[in-house]
Coordinates of N, CA and C in Angstrom, one line a residue:
M1 N -14.8 -71.2 -56.4 CA -14.2 -70.2 -56.7 C -14.9 -68.7 -56.5
M2 N -14.3 -67.8 -55.5 CA -14.9 -66.9 -54.8 C -15.2 -65.7 -56.2
P3 N -16.3 -65.3 -55.7 CA -16.8 -64.3 -56.5 C -15.9 -62.8 -56.8
E4 N -15.1 -62.1 -57.8 CA -14.6 -61.0 -57.5 C -15.5 -59.9 -57.0
M5 N -14.9 -58.9 -56.0 CA -15.8 -57.9 -55.4 C -15.9 -56.9 -56.2
D6 N -16.9 -56.1 -56.4 CA -17.3 -55.1 -56.9 C -16.5 -54.1 -57.2
P7 N -15.9 -53.5 -57.7 CA -14.3 -52.2 -57.5 C -15.2 -50.9 -56.6
N8 N -16.3 -50.9 -57.2 CA -16.7 -49.6 -56.2 C -17.1 -50.0 -54.8
A9 N -17.5 -51.2 -54.8 CA -17.7 -51.3 -53.0 C -16.1 -52.0 -52.3
T10 N -14.8 -52.1 -53.2 CA -13.9 -52.3 -52.7 C -13.4 -50.6 -52.1
A11 N -14.1 -49.9 -53.2 CA -13.7 -48.1 -53.0 C -14.2 -48.3 -51.6
R12 N -15.8 -48.1 -51.6 CA -16.1 -47.3 -50.7 C -16.1 -48.5 -49.1
L13 N -15.2 -49.5 -49.4 CA -14.9 -49.8 -48.0 C -13.7 -49.6 -47.6
E14 N -12.9 -49.0 -48.7 CA -11.6 -48.7 -48.2 C -11.5 -47.5 -47.5
A15 N -12.9 -46.4 -48.3 CA -12.8 -44.8 -47.8 C -13.6 -44.5 -46.2
L16 N -14.4 -46.2 -46.0 CA -15.2 -46.3 -44.7 C -14.2 -46.6 -43.4
E17 N -13.3 -47.6 -44.2 CA -12.4 -47.7 -43.3 C -11.5 -46.6 -43.1
N18 N -11.0 -46.0 -43.7 CA -10.4 -44.8 -43.4 C -11.0 -43.7 -42.5
R19 N -12.2 -43.6 -42.7 CA -13.2 -42.4 -42.1 C -13.2 -43.2 -40.7
V20 N -13.3 -44.6 -40.5 CA -13.2 -44.9 -39.3 C -11.9 -44.8 -38.5
G21 N -10.9 -45.3 -39.0 CA -9.7 -44.5 -38.8 C -9.5 -43.4 -38.1
E22 N -9.8 -42.2 -38.6 CA -9.9 -41.0 -38.3 C -10.6 -40.7 -37.0
L23 N -11.4 -41.3 -37.3 CA -12.6 -40.5 -36.0 C -11.8 -41.5 -35.0
E24 N -11.1 -42.4 -34.9 CA -10.5 -43.1 -33.7 C -9.1 -42.4 -33.2
D25 N -8.6 -41.7 -34.3 CA -7.7 -40.8 -34.0 C -7.8 -39.8 -33.1
M26 N -9.0 -39.1 -34.0 CA -10.1 -37.9 -33.2 C -9.8 -37.9 -31.9
N27 N -10.4 -39.6 -31.7 CA -10.9 -40.0 -30.1 C -9.7 -40.0 -29.3
A28 N -8.8 -40.2 -29.9 CA -7.4 -40.9 -29.6 C -6.8 -39.8 -29.1
I29 N -6.7 -38.3 -29.9 CA -5.7 -37.0 -29.3 C -7.0 -36.4 -28.4
R30 N -8.0 -36.5 -29.0 CA -9.0 -35.7 -28.0 C -9.1 -36.4 -26.3
R31 N -8.4 -37.2 -26.3 CA -8.4 -38.1 -25.1 C -7.0 -37.8 -24.6
L32 N -5.9 -37.7 -25.6 CA -4.4 -37.3 -24.8 C -4.5 -35.5 -24.3
H33 N -5.3 -34.8 -25.0 CA -5.2 -33.6 -24.4 C -6.1 -33.5 -23.1
W34 N -7.2 -34.1 -23.1 CA -7.6 -34.2 -22.1 C -7.0 -35.1 -20.6
A35 N -6.0 -35.7 -21.0 CA -5.5 -36.0 -20.0 C -4.4 -35.0 -19.4
Y36 N -3.6 -34.5 -20.4 CA -3.2 -33.5 -20.3 C -3.3 -32.4 -18.8
G37 N -4.7 -32.1 -19.4 CA -5.7 -31.2 -18.6 C -5.5 -31.3 -17.3
Y38 N -5.6 -33.0 -16.6 CA -6.0 -33.5 -15.5 C -4.7 -33.7 -14.9
Y39 N -3.3 -34.0 -15.5 CA -1.9 -34.1 -15.1 C -1.5 -33.1 -14.8
I40 N -1.8 -31.6 -15.3 CA -1.3 -30.5 -14.8 C -2.4 -29.9 -13.7
D41 N -3.6 -30.4 -13.4 CA -4.3 -29.9 -12.8 C -3.7 -30.2 -11.1
F42 N -3.2 -31.5 -11.4 CA -2.6 -32.1 -10.4 C -0.9 -32.4 -9.9
N43 N -0.2 -31.2 -10.9 CA 1.4 -31.1 -10.5 C 1.5 -32.5 -10.9
R44 N 1.6 -33.0 -11.9 CA 2.5 -33.8 -12.0 C 3.2 -34.4 -13.2
P45 N 4.1 -33.6 -13.7 CA 5.3 -33.1 -14.3 C 5.7 -34.2 -15.1
D46 N 6.2 -35.1 -14.5 CA 6.9 -36.4 -15.0 C 5.6 -37.2 -16.3
D47 N 4.1 -37.3 -15.8 CA 3.1 -37.7 -16.6 C 2.4 -36.9 -17.8
V48 N 2.9 -35.5 -17.3 CA 3.0 -34.2 -18.7 C 3.5 -34.8 -19.7
A49 N 5.1 -34.8 -19.0 CA 6.3 -35.4 -20.2 C 5.8 -36.4 -21.1
E50 N 5.6 -37.3 -20.2 CA 5.5 -38.6 -21.6 C 4.1 -38.6 -22.5
L51 N 3.5 -37.4 -22.3 CA 2.2 -37.0 -23.4 C 2.9 -36.6 -24.6
F52 N 4.0 -36.3 -24.1 CA 5.0 -35.4 -25.5 C 6.1 -36.1 -26.1
A53 N 6.1 -35.8 -27.6 CA 6.9 -36.8 -28.2 C 8.3 -36.5 -27.8
R54 N 9.2 -37.1 -28.1 CA 10.9 -37.2 -27.4 C 11.3 -35.3 -27.7
D55 N 11.3 -35.0 -29.1 CA 11.3 -33.6 -29.4 C 10.0 -32.5 -29.5
G56 N 9.4 -32.6 -28.3 CA 8.0 -31.9 -28.3 C 8.6 -30.7 -27.6
V57 N 7.3 -29.7 -28.2 CA 8.0 -28.2 -27.4 C 6.7 -27.5 -27.0
V58 N 6.5 -27.1 -25.8 CA 5.7 -26.3 -25.0 C 5.9 -24.9 -25.2
V59 N 5.0 -24.0 -25.9 CA 5.2 -22.6 -26.0 C 4.0 -22.1 -25.3
F60 N 4.9 -21.2 -24.4 CA 4.0 -20.7 -22.9 C 4.9 -19.5 -23.1
L61 N 4.1 -18.4 -22.5 CA 4.7 -16.6 -22.2 C 5.5 -16.5 -23.1
S62 N 5.5 -16.6 -24.5 CA 6.2 -16.6 -25.2 C 7.5 -16.9 -25.5
G63 N 8.0 -17.8 -24.7 CA 8.9 -19.0 -24.4 C 8.5 -20.3 -25.0
E64 N 9.5 -21.0 -25.8 CA 9.7 -22.4 -26.1 C 10.6 -23.3 -25.0
Y65 N 9.9 -24.1 -24.7 CA 10.7 -25.4 -23.7 C 10.5 -26.7 -24.5
H66 N 11.7 -27.2 -24.8 CA 12.3 -28.0 -25.6 C 12.7 -29.6 -24.9
G67 N 12.0 -30.5 -25.6 CA 12.0 -31.8 -25.3 C 11.4 -32.2 -23.9
H68 N 11.6 -33.4 -23.5 CA 10.8 -34.0 -22.1 C 11.7 -33.1 -21.0
A69 N 13.0 -32.6 -20.9 CA 13.5 -32.1 -20.2 C 12.9 -30.4 -19.6
G70 N 12.6 -30.0 -21.2 CA 12.0 -28.5 -21.1 C 10.6 -28.5 -20.5
V71 N 10.0 -29.8 -21.1 CA 8.6 -30.1 -20.3 C 8.4 -30.0 -18.9
K72 N 9.3 -30.8 -18.2 CA 9.8 -31.2 -17.0 C 9.9 -29.6 -16.5
R73 N 10.8 -28.9 -17.0 CA 11.1 -27.8 -16.0 C 10.1 -26.7 -15.9
L74 N 9.0 -26.8 -17.2 CA 8.3 -26.0 -17.0 C 7.0 -26.2 -16.0
Y75 N 6.8 -27.4 -16.4 CA 5.4 -27.9 -15.3 C 5.9 -28.3 -13.8
G76 N 7.1 -28.7 -14.0 CA 7.7 -29.0 -12.3 C 8.3 -28.3 -11.7
D77 N 9.3 -27.9 -12.8 CA 10.3 -26.7 -11.3 C 9.5 -25.5 -11.3
W78 N 9.0 -25.1 -12.6 CA 8.5 -23.4 -12.7 C 6.9 -23.8 -12.4
I79 N 5.8 -24.4 -12.4 CA 4.8 -24.3 -12.1 C 4.6 -25.1 -10.8
A80 N 4.9 -26.4 -10.8 CA 4.7 -27.4 -9.5 C 5.5 -26.7 -8.4
G81 N 6.6 -25.9 -9.1 CA 7.3 -25.0 -7.7 C 6.8 -24.1 -7.1
R82 N 5.8 -23.4 -7.8 CA 5.3 -22.4 -7.5 C 4.0 -22.3 -6.9
F83 N 3.6 -23.5 -6.8 CA 1.8 -23.7 -6.6 C 2.0 -24.9 -5.5
T84 N 2.8 -26.1 -5.6 CA 3.0 -27.3 -4.7 C 4.1 -27.0 -3.7
Q85 N 5.2 -26.1 -3.9 CA 6.6 -26.3 -3.6 C 7.4 -27.7 -4.3
G86 N 6.7 -28.2 -5.2 CA 7.4 -29.4 -6.2 C 6.8 -30.5 -5.5
R87 N 5.6 -30.5 -4.8 CA 4.7 -31.9 -4.6 C 3.6 -32.1 -5.6
P88 N 3.7 -33.3 -6.0 CA 2.1 -33.7 -6.3 C 1.3 -32.9 -5.9
G89 N 0.0 -33.4 -6.6 CA -1.2 -32.9 -5.9 C -2.2 -34.0 -6.1
P90 N -3.3 -33.9 -5.8 CA -3.8 -32.4 -5.1 C -3.3 -32.1 -3.4
V91 N -2.9 -30.6 -3.1 CA -2.9 -30.9 -2.3 C -3.6 -29.4 -1.3
D92 N -3.9 -29.8 -0.1 CA -4.9 -29.4 1.0 C -5.1 -27.8 0.5
G93 N -5.8 -27.0 0.2 CA -6.1 -25.6 0.4 C -6.0 -24.9 -1.2
L94 N -5.7 -25.6 -2.2 CA -4.8 -25.4 -3.2 C -5.8 -25.8 -4.5
V95 N -6.9 -24.9 -5.3 CA -7.2 -25.1 -6.4 C -6.5 -24.8 -8.0
L96 N -6.3 -25.6 -8.8 CA -5.6 -25.3 -10.0 C -6.2 -26.3 -11.0
D97 N -7.3 -25.9 -11.2 CA -8.3 -26.8 -12.0 C -8.7 -26.4 -13.5
H98 N -7.9 -27.0 -14.4 CA -7.8 -26.6 -16.1 C -8.8 -27.5 -16.8
F99 N -9.8 -26.7 -17.6 CA -11.3 -26.9 -18.5 C -10.8 -27.1 -19.7
Q100 N -10.6 -27.9 -20.5 CA -10.3 -28.1 -21.7 C -11.8 -28.3 -22.6
M101 N -11.7 -27.8 -23.4 CA -13.3 -27.8 -24.1 C -12.8 -27.1 -25.8
Q102 N -13.9 -27.7 -26.3 CA -14.2 -26.5 -27.6 C -13.3 -27.4 -28.9
D103 N -13.0 -28.2 -28.6 CA -11.8 -29.0 -29.6 C -12.5 -28.9 -30.9
I104 N -11.4 -28.8 -32.2 CA -11.6 -29.1 -33.3 C -10.2 -29.5 -33.8
I105 N -9.9 -30.8 -34.4 CA -9.3 -31.8 -34.6 C -9.5 -32.1 -35.9
T106 N -8.0 -32.2 -36.6 CA -7.8 -32.2 -38.0 C -6.7 -33.0 -38.4
I107 N -7.1 -34.1 -38.7 CA -6.2 -35.4 -39.0 C -5.2 -35.3 -40.6
A108 N -4.3 -35.4 -40.6 CA -3.2 -35.2 -42.0 C -3.9 -36.5 -42.8
P109 N -3.9 -36.3 -44.1 CA -4.3 -37.5 -44.9 C -3.7 -38.4 -44.6
D110 N -2.4 -38.6 -44.3 CA -1.6 -40.1 -44.1 C -1.7 -40.6 -42.6
R111 N -2.8 -39.7 -41.4 CA -3.2 -40.0 -40.4 C -1.7 -40.7 -39.3
Q112 N -0.1 -39.8 -39.8 CA 0.9 -39.3 -39.1 C 1.0 -38.5 -38.1
S113 N -0.5 -37.7 -38.5 CA 0.0 -35.8 -37.8 C -1.1 -35.3 -37.8
A114 N -1.4 -34.7 -36.8 CA -3.1 -33.8 -36.8 C -2.4 -32.6 -36.3
K115 N -3.5 -31.8 -36.2 CA -3.6 -30.7 -35.4 C -4.9 -30.2 -35.0
G116 N -5.0 -29.4 -33.4 CA -5.6 -29.3 -33.0 C -6.3 -28.3 -32.0
R117 N -7.1 -27.3 -31.8 CA -7.8 -26.2 -31.1 C -8.5 -26.8 -30.2
F118 N -7.8 -26.2 -28.8 CA -8.7 -26.2 -27.7 C -9.0 -25.0 -27.1
R119 N -9.8 -24.9 -26.6 CA -9.9 -23.5 -25.4 C -9.4 -23.9 -23.8
G120 N -8.8 -23.7 -23.2 CA -9.0 -24.1 -21.8 C -9.2 -22.3 -21.0
M121 N -9.4 -23.1 -19.6 CA -10.3 -22.2 -18.7 C -9.3 -22.7 -17.4
L122 N -8.9 -21.6 -16.7 CA -8.1 -22.1 -15.5 C -9.1 -21.6 -14.3
L123 N -9.3 -22.4 -13.2 CA -9.3 -21.2 -11.7 C -8.7 -21.9 -10.7
G124 N -8.2 -20.6 -10.0 CA -7.0 -21.3 -9.2 C -7.0 -20.6 -8.0
G125 N -6.8 -20.5 -7.1 CA -6.9 -20.2 -5.9 C -6.3 -20.9 -5.0
W126 N -5.7 -19.8 -3.7 CA -5.2 -20.4 -2.4 C -6.5 -20.4 -1.3
H127 N -6.5 -21.3 -0.2 CA -7.6 -21.4 1.2 C -6.8 -20.2 1.9
D128 N -7.5 -19.8 2.8 CA -6.9 -18.8 3.8 C -6.3 -19.8 4.6
S129 N -6.5 -21.1 4.9 CA -5.2 -21.6 5.5 C -4.0 -22.0 5.4
V130 N -3.8 -21.7 3.9 CA -2.9 -21.9 3.3 C -2.0 -20.8 2.6
I131 N -2.7 -19.6 3.0 CA -1.7 -18.5 2.2 C -0.9 -18.0 2.1
D132 N 0.3 -18.8 3.0 CA 1.7 -18.4 3.2 C 1.9 -19.4 2.0
R133 N 1.7 -19.9 1.2 CA 2.3 -20.6 0.5 C 2.0 -19.9 -1.1
K134 N 1.3 -18.9 -1.0 CA 1.2 -18.2 -2.6 C 2.1 -17.4 -2.9
P135 N 2.6 -17.7 -4.2 CA 3.8 -17.0 -4.5 C 3.3 -15.3 -4.6
D136 N 3.9 -14.4 -4.3 CA 3.8 -12.9 -3.7 C 3.2 -12.3 -5.1
F137 N 3.3 -12.6 -6.4 CA 3.0 -11.5 -7.3 C 1.6 -12.4 -7.9
M138 N 1.3 -13.7 -7.1 CA -0.1 -13.7 -8.0 C -1.5 -13.5 -6.5
P139 N -2.6 -13.2 -6.9 CA -3.6 -13.0 -6.4 C -4.1 -14.3 -5.7
Q140 N -4.9 -13.9 -4.8 CA -5.3 -15.3 -3.6 C -6.1 -16.0 -4.6
Q141 N -6.9 -15.6 -5.6 CA -7.9 -16.5 -6.2 C -8.2 -15.6 -7.9
F142 N -8.2 -16.4 -9.2 CA -8.2 -16.0 -9.7 C -8.8 -16.7 -11.0
W143 N -8.8 -16.3 -12.3 CA -9.0 -17.0 -13.5 C -8.8 -17.0 -14.4
E144 N -8.4 -17.6 -15.4 CA -7.7 -17.3 -16.8 C -8.2 -18.4 -18.0
A145 N -8.0 -17.3 -19.0 CA -8.6 -18.6 -20.5 C -7.7 -18.0 -21.1
G146 N -7.3 -19.3 -22.2 CA -6.4 -19.0 -23.2 C -6.8 -20.2 -24.5
I147 N -6.5 -20.2 -25.3 CA -6.7 -20.8 -26.8 C -5.4 -21.4 -26.7
Y148 N -5.5 -23.1 -27.4 CA -4.4 -23.6 -27.9 C -4.5 -23.8 -29.3
E149 N -3.4 -24.1 -29.8 CA -3.5 -24.5 -31.3 C -1.8 -25.3 -31.4
N150 N -2.4 -26.6 -31.4 CA -1.5 -27.8 -31.3 C -1.1 -28.4 -32.3
D151 N 0.1 -29.1 -32.5 CA 0.4 -30.1 -33.2 C 0.7 -31.6 -32.9
Y152 N 0.0 -32.7 -33.2 CA 0.7 -33.6 -32.9 C 0.9 -34.9 -33.9
V153 N 1.4 -35.9 -33.6 CA 2.5 -37.0 -34.5 C 2.1 -37.9 -33.6
R154 N 2.3 -39.2 -34.7 CA 2.2 -40.5 -34.3 C 3.4 -40.9 -34.1
E155 N 4.1 -41.2 -32.9 CA 5.3 -42.0 -32.5 C 5.2 -43.4 -31.7
D156 N 5.8 -44.1 -32.3 CA 5.7 -45.5 -32.1 C 4.7 -46.2 -31.8
G157 N 3.6 -45.7 -32.6 CA 2.1 -46.2 -33.0 C 1.1 -45.4 -32.1
A158 N 1.4 -44.5 -31.1 CA 1.0 -43.9 -30.3 C 1.1 -42.3 -30.6
W159 N -0.8 -41.5 -30.4 CA -0.5 -40.2 -30.9 C 0.1 -39.4 -29.6
K160 N 1.2 -38.4 -29.7 CA 2.1 -37.6 -28.6 C 1.9 -36.4 -29.3
I161 N 1.8 -35.5 -28.1 CA 1.9 -33.8 -28.8 C 3.5 -33.8 -29.3
K162 N 3.0 -32.4 -30.6 CA 4.6 -32.4 -31.2 C 4.7 -30.7 -30.3
R163 N 3.9 -30.2 -30.4 CA 3.9 -28.7 -30.7 C 2.5 -28.3 -29.4
L164 N 2.8 -28.3 -28.3 CA 1.4 -27.4 -27.4 C 1.6 -25.4 -27.4
D165 N 0.9 -25.2 -28.0 CA 0.9 -23.7 -28.3 C -0.4 -22.8 -28.0
Y166 N 0.3 -22.5 -26.3 CA -0.9 -21.8 -26.0 C -0.9 -20.6 -25.2
M167 N -2.1 -19.6 -25.8 CA -1.9 -17.9 -26.3 C -2.7 -17.6 -25.1
M168 N -2.4 -17.2 -23.8 CA -3.4 -16.4 -23.2 C -4.5 -15.8 -23.4
Q169 N -5.6 -15.7 -23.1 CA -6.1 -14.2 -23.7 C -6.7 -13.9 -22.4
W170 N -6.9 -13.9 -21.3 CA -7.0 -12.9 -20.7 C -6.9 -14.0 -19.0
Q171 N -6.8 -13.1 -17.7 CA -6.6 -13.3 -16.6 C -7.6 -12.4 -15.6
G172 N -8.0 -12.9 -14.9 CA -9.0 -12.0 -14.2 C -8.8 -12.4 -12.6
D173 N -8.7 -11.3 -11.9 CA -8.8 -11.3 -10.3 C -10.3 -11.8 -9.6
Y174 N -10.5 -13.0 -8.9 CA -11.7 -13.0 -8.5 C -12.6 -11.8 -8.2
E175 N -11.7 -11.5 -7.1 CA -12.5 -9.9 -6.2 C -12.5 -9.0 -7.1
T176 N -11.8 -8.6 -8.1 CA -11.8 -7.5 -8.9 C -12.8 -7.8 -10.1
G177 N -12.3 -9.0 -10.6 CA -12.8 -9.5 -12.2 C -11.7 -8.9 -13.2
L178 N -12.3 -9.5 -14.3 CA -11.1 -8.7 -15.3 C -11.1 -7.4 -16.0
A179 N -12.2 -7.0 -15.8 CA -12.5 -5.5 -16.1 C -11.4 -4.5 -15.3
H180 N -11.0 -5.3 -14.3 CA -10.1 -4.5 -13.2 C -8.8 -4.7 -13.2
T181 N -8.4 -5.9 -13.9 CA -7.2 -6.9 -13.6 C -6.4 -6.3 -15.1
V182 N -4.6 -6.5 -14.5 CA -3.8 -6.7 -15.4 C -2.8 -7.8 -15.2
A183 N -2.8 -9.0 -16.0 CA -2.4 -10.2 -16.3 C -1.3 -10.3 -15.2
H184 N -0.8 -11.0 -14.1 CA 0.0 -11.3 -13.3 C 1.2 -12.2 -13.6
L185 N 0.8 -13.0 -15.0 CA 1.8 -13.3 -15.9 C 2.5 -12.5 -16.7
Q186 N 3.4 -12.3 -17.1 CA 4.2 -11.7 -18.4 C 5.2 -12.3 -19.2
P187 N 5.1 -12.0 -20.5 CA 6.3 -12.6 -21.1 C 7.7 -12.7 -20.9
A188 N 7.9 -14.1 -21.1 CA 9.7 -14.6 -20.3 C 10.6 -13.6 -21.3
A189 N 11.7 -13.3 -20.6 CA 12.6 -12.2 -20.3 C 13.7 -12.9 -20.7
V190 N 13.9 -14.2 -20.2 CA 15.6 -14.5 -19.8 C 15.4 -15.9 -20.0
L191 N 16.6 -16.5 -21.0 CA 16.6 -17.7 -21.2 C 17.2 -18.6 -20.0
Y192 N 16.9 -20.0 -20.7 CA 17.2 -21.1 -19.5 C 18.9 -21.3 -20.0
P193 N 20.0 -21.4 -19.4 CA 20.2 -21.4 -17.9 C 20.1 -20.7 -17.3
E194 N 20.8 -19.1 -17.9 CA 20.8 -18.2 -16.8 C 19.3 -18.3 -15.9
D195 N 18.2 -18.4 -16.4 CA 16.7 -18.1 -15.4 C 16.9 -19.8 -15.7
P196 N 17.3 -20.3 -14.3 CA 17.0 -21.7 -14.0 C 15.5 -22.3 -14.5
L197 N 14.6 -21.9 -14.6 CA 13.3 -21.8 -14.7 C 13.1 -21.2 -16.3
G198 N 13.9 -20.6 -16.8 CA 13.7 -20.0 -18.2 C 13.3 -20.9 -19.3
P199 N 12.8 -20.6 -20.3 CA 12.5 -21.2 -21.9 C 13.9 -21.5 -22.2
D200 N 13.8 -22.4 -23.5 CA 15.4 -22.5 -24.1 C 15.2 -21.9 -25.3
V201 N 14.4 -21.0 -26.1 CA 14.0 -20.1 -26.7 C 12.7 -19.1 -26.5
I202 N 13.2 -17.8 -27.0 CA 12.2 -16.9 -26.9 C 11.8 -16.2 -28.1
L203 N 10.2 -16.1 -28.4 CA 10.0 -16.2 -29.8 C 10.6 -14.8 -30.3
P204 N 10.5 -14.7 -31.3 CA 10.8 -13.4 -32.3 C 10.4 -12.1 -31.4
A205 N 10.8 -10.9 -31.6 CA 10.2 -9.7 -31.1 C 8.4 -9.7 -32.0
E206 N 8.7 -9.8 -33.1 CA 7.1 -9.3 -33.5 C 5.9 -10.5 -33.7
Q207 N 6.3 -11.4 -32.5 CA 5.7 -13.1 -32.1 C 5.2 -12.8 -30.7
V208 N 6.1 -12.1 -30.1 CA 5.8 -11.9 -28.7 C 4.1 -11.7 -28.1
R209 N 3.6 -12.1 -27.1 CA 2.4 -12.5 -26.9 C 2.4 -11.4 -26.2
Q210 N 1.9 -10.4 -26.0 CA 1.6 -9.6 -24.7 C 0.5 -10.1 -24.0
T211 N 0.1 -10.0 -22.6 CA -0.8 -10.5 -22.0 C -1.9 -9.7 -21.6
W212 N -2.8 -10.0 -20.9 CA -4.3 -9.1 -20.7 C -4.1 -7.8 -20.0
P213 N -4.6 -6.7 -20.5 CA -5.6 -6.4 -21.3 C -5.4 -6.2 -23.2
H214 N -4.2 -6.8 -23.2 CA -4.0 -6.8 -24.7 C -4.7 -8.2 -25.1
R215 N -5.2 -8.1 -26.4 CA -6.1 -9.0 -27.4 C -5.1 -9.3 -28.3
Q216 N -5.1 -10.5 -28.7 CA -4.3 -11.0 -30.1 C -4.9 -12.4 -30.5
D217 N -5.1 -12.1 -31.9 CA -5.5 -13.0 -32.8 C -4.9 -14.6 -32.6
V218 N -5.8 -15.9 -32.5 CA -5.0 -17.0 -32.4 C -5.3 -17.7 -33.9
P219 N -4.6 -17.3 -35.1 CA -5.1 -18.1 -36.1 C -5.6 -19.8 -36.3
M220 N -6.5 -20.1 -36.9 CA -7.3 -21.3 -37.1 C -6.5 -22.1 -38.0
H221 N -6.4 -23.2 -37.2 CA -5.6 -24.4 -38.7 C -6.4 -24.5 -39.6
F222 N -8.0 -24.4 -39.4 CA -8.6 -25.4 -40.1 C -9.6 -24.2 -40.7
A223 N -10.0 -24.8 -42.5 CA -11.0 -23.7 -42.7 C -12.1 -23.9 -42.3
H224 N -12.6 -22.7 -42.9 CA -13.9 -22.6 -42.8 C -15.1 -23.4 -43.5
P225 N -16.0 -24.4 -42.4 CA -16.5 -25.8 -43.2 C -17.3 -25.2 -44.6
R226 N -17.9 -24.4 -44.9 CA -18.6 -24.2 -46.0 C -17.6 -23.6 -46.6
F227 N -17.2 -22.3 -46.8 CA -16.2 -21.4 -47.6 C -15.0 -21.7 -47.7
G228 N -14.4 -22.7 -46.9 CA -13.2 -23.1 -47.0 C -11.9 -22.2 -46.6
A229 N -10.5 -22.2 -47.2 CA -9.3 -21.3 -47.0 C -9.5 -20.1 -47.3
L230 N -10.8 -19.4 -48.2 CA -11.1 -18.3 -48.3 C -11.5 -17.5 -46.8
L231 N -11.8 -18.1 -45.9 CA -12.5 -17.3 -44.8 C -11.4 -18.0 -43.6
A232 N -10.6 -19.1 -43.8 CA -9.8 -19.6 -43.1 C -8.9 -19.3 -41.8
G233 N -8.5 -17.8 -42.0 CA -7.8 -16.9 -41.8 C -6.1 -17.0 -41.8
Q234 N -5.9 -18.4 -42.3 CA -4.6 -18.7 -43.1 C -4.7 -19.7 -43.6
E235 N -3.9 -20.2 -44.7 CA -3.6 -21.4 -44.8 C -3.3 -22.6 -43.9
P236 N -3.7 -23.3 -44.2 CA -3.2 -24.5 -43.3 C -1.5 -25.0 -43.2
R237 N -1.0 -24.7 -42.1 CA 0.1 -24.7 -41.5 C 1.2 -26.1 -42.1

């Protein structure tokens, strides 16, 4: 006859298993977001889309791009179309490197959804030998930084991006620096399909994000580690 397990030991074991599961979820989401950074570096919109839930959303320049079709339109037609004429990268003479860092990930108690905050930095530019490929509205070399406040969901057993919300913080031309730069990217104004590259939805006027040199807060989804929601900036969404 097997001895009965101590109820306290059973509870501790269950708590430990749950904590290990949360840590595995955090690493999976971190890997998911870092993979996103590499795929957008090399203009691979189909691979980017597969990181999103079927009803996933990207928020970019105050516009929402919905579903896999919207994700491919943004990262393929809009971004890859401008930077590489639609070709997958890397391409000679172009740098488009996105650094993803400073992640804070919060797993929901049921471990079916999560939120993540990341800082992104972008270094972009065209070599003199391919300067004819540069869009007219962009500087030849530039820096950019922004903050993500994202939602993730477990779909068919795998973590996917539910809502990727990127708020640009600044842009700086390499030659003149951010002190003398007005962002070359501005909020969306025309919807798809009137604009073939446009978003499916434009954020309400009070939520439109003006770009550098304007600064806007990006509320944090997480509570202060010591003082809790009192100093969190907002209650968790």
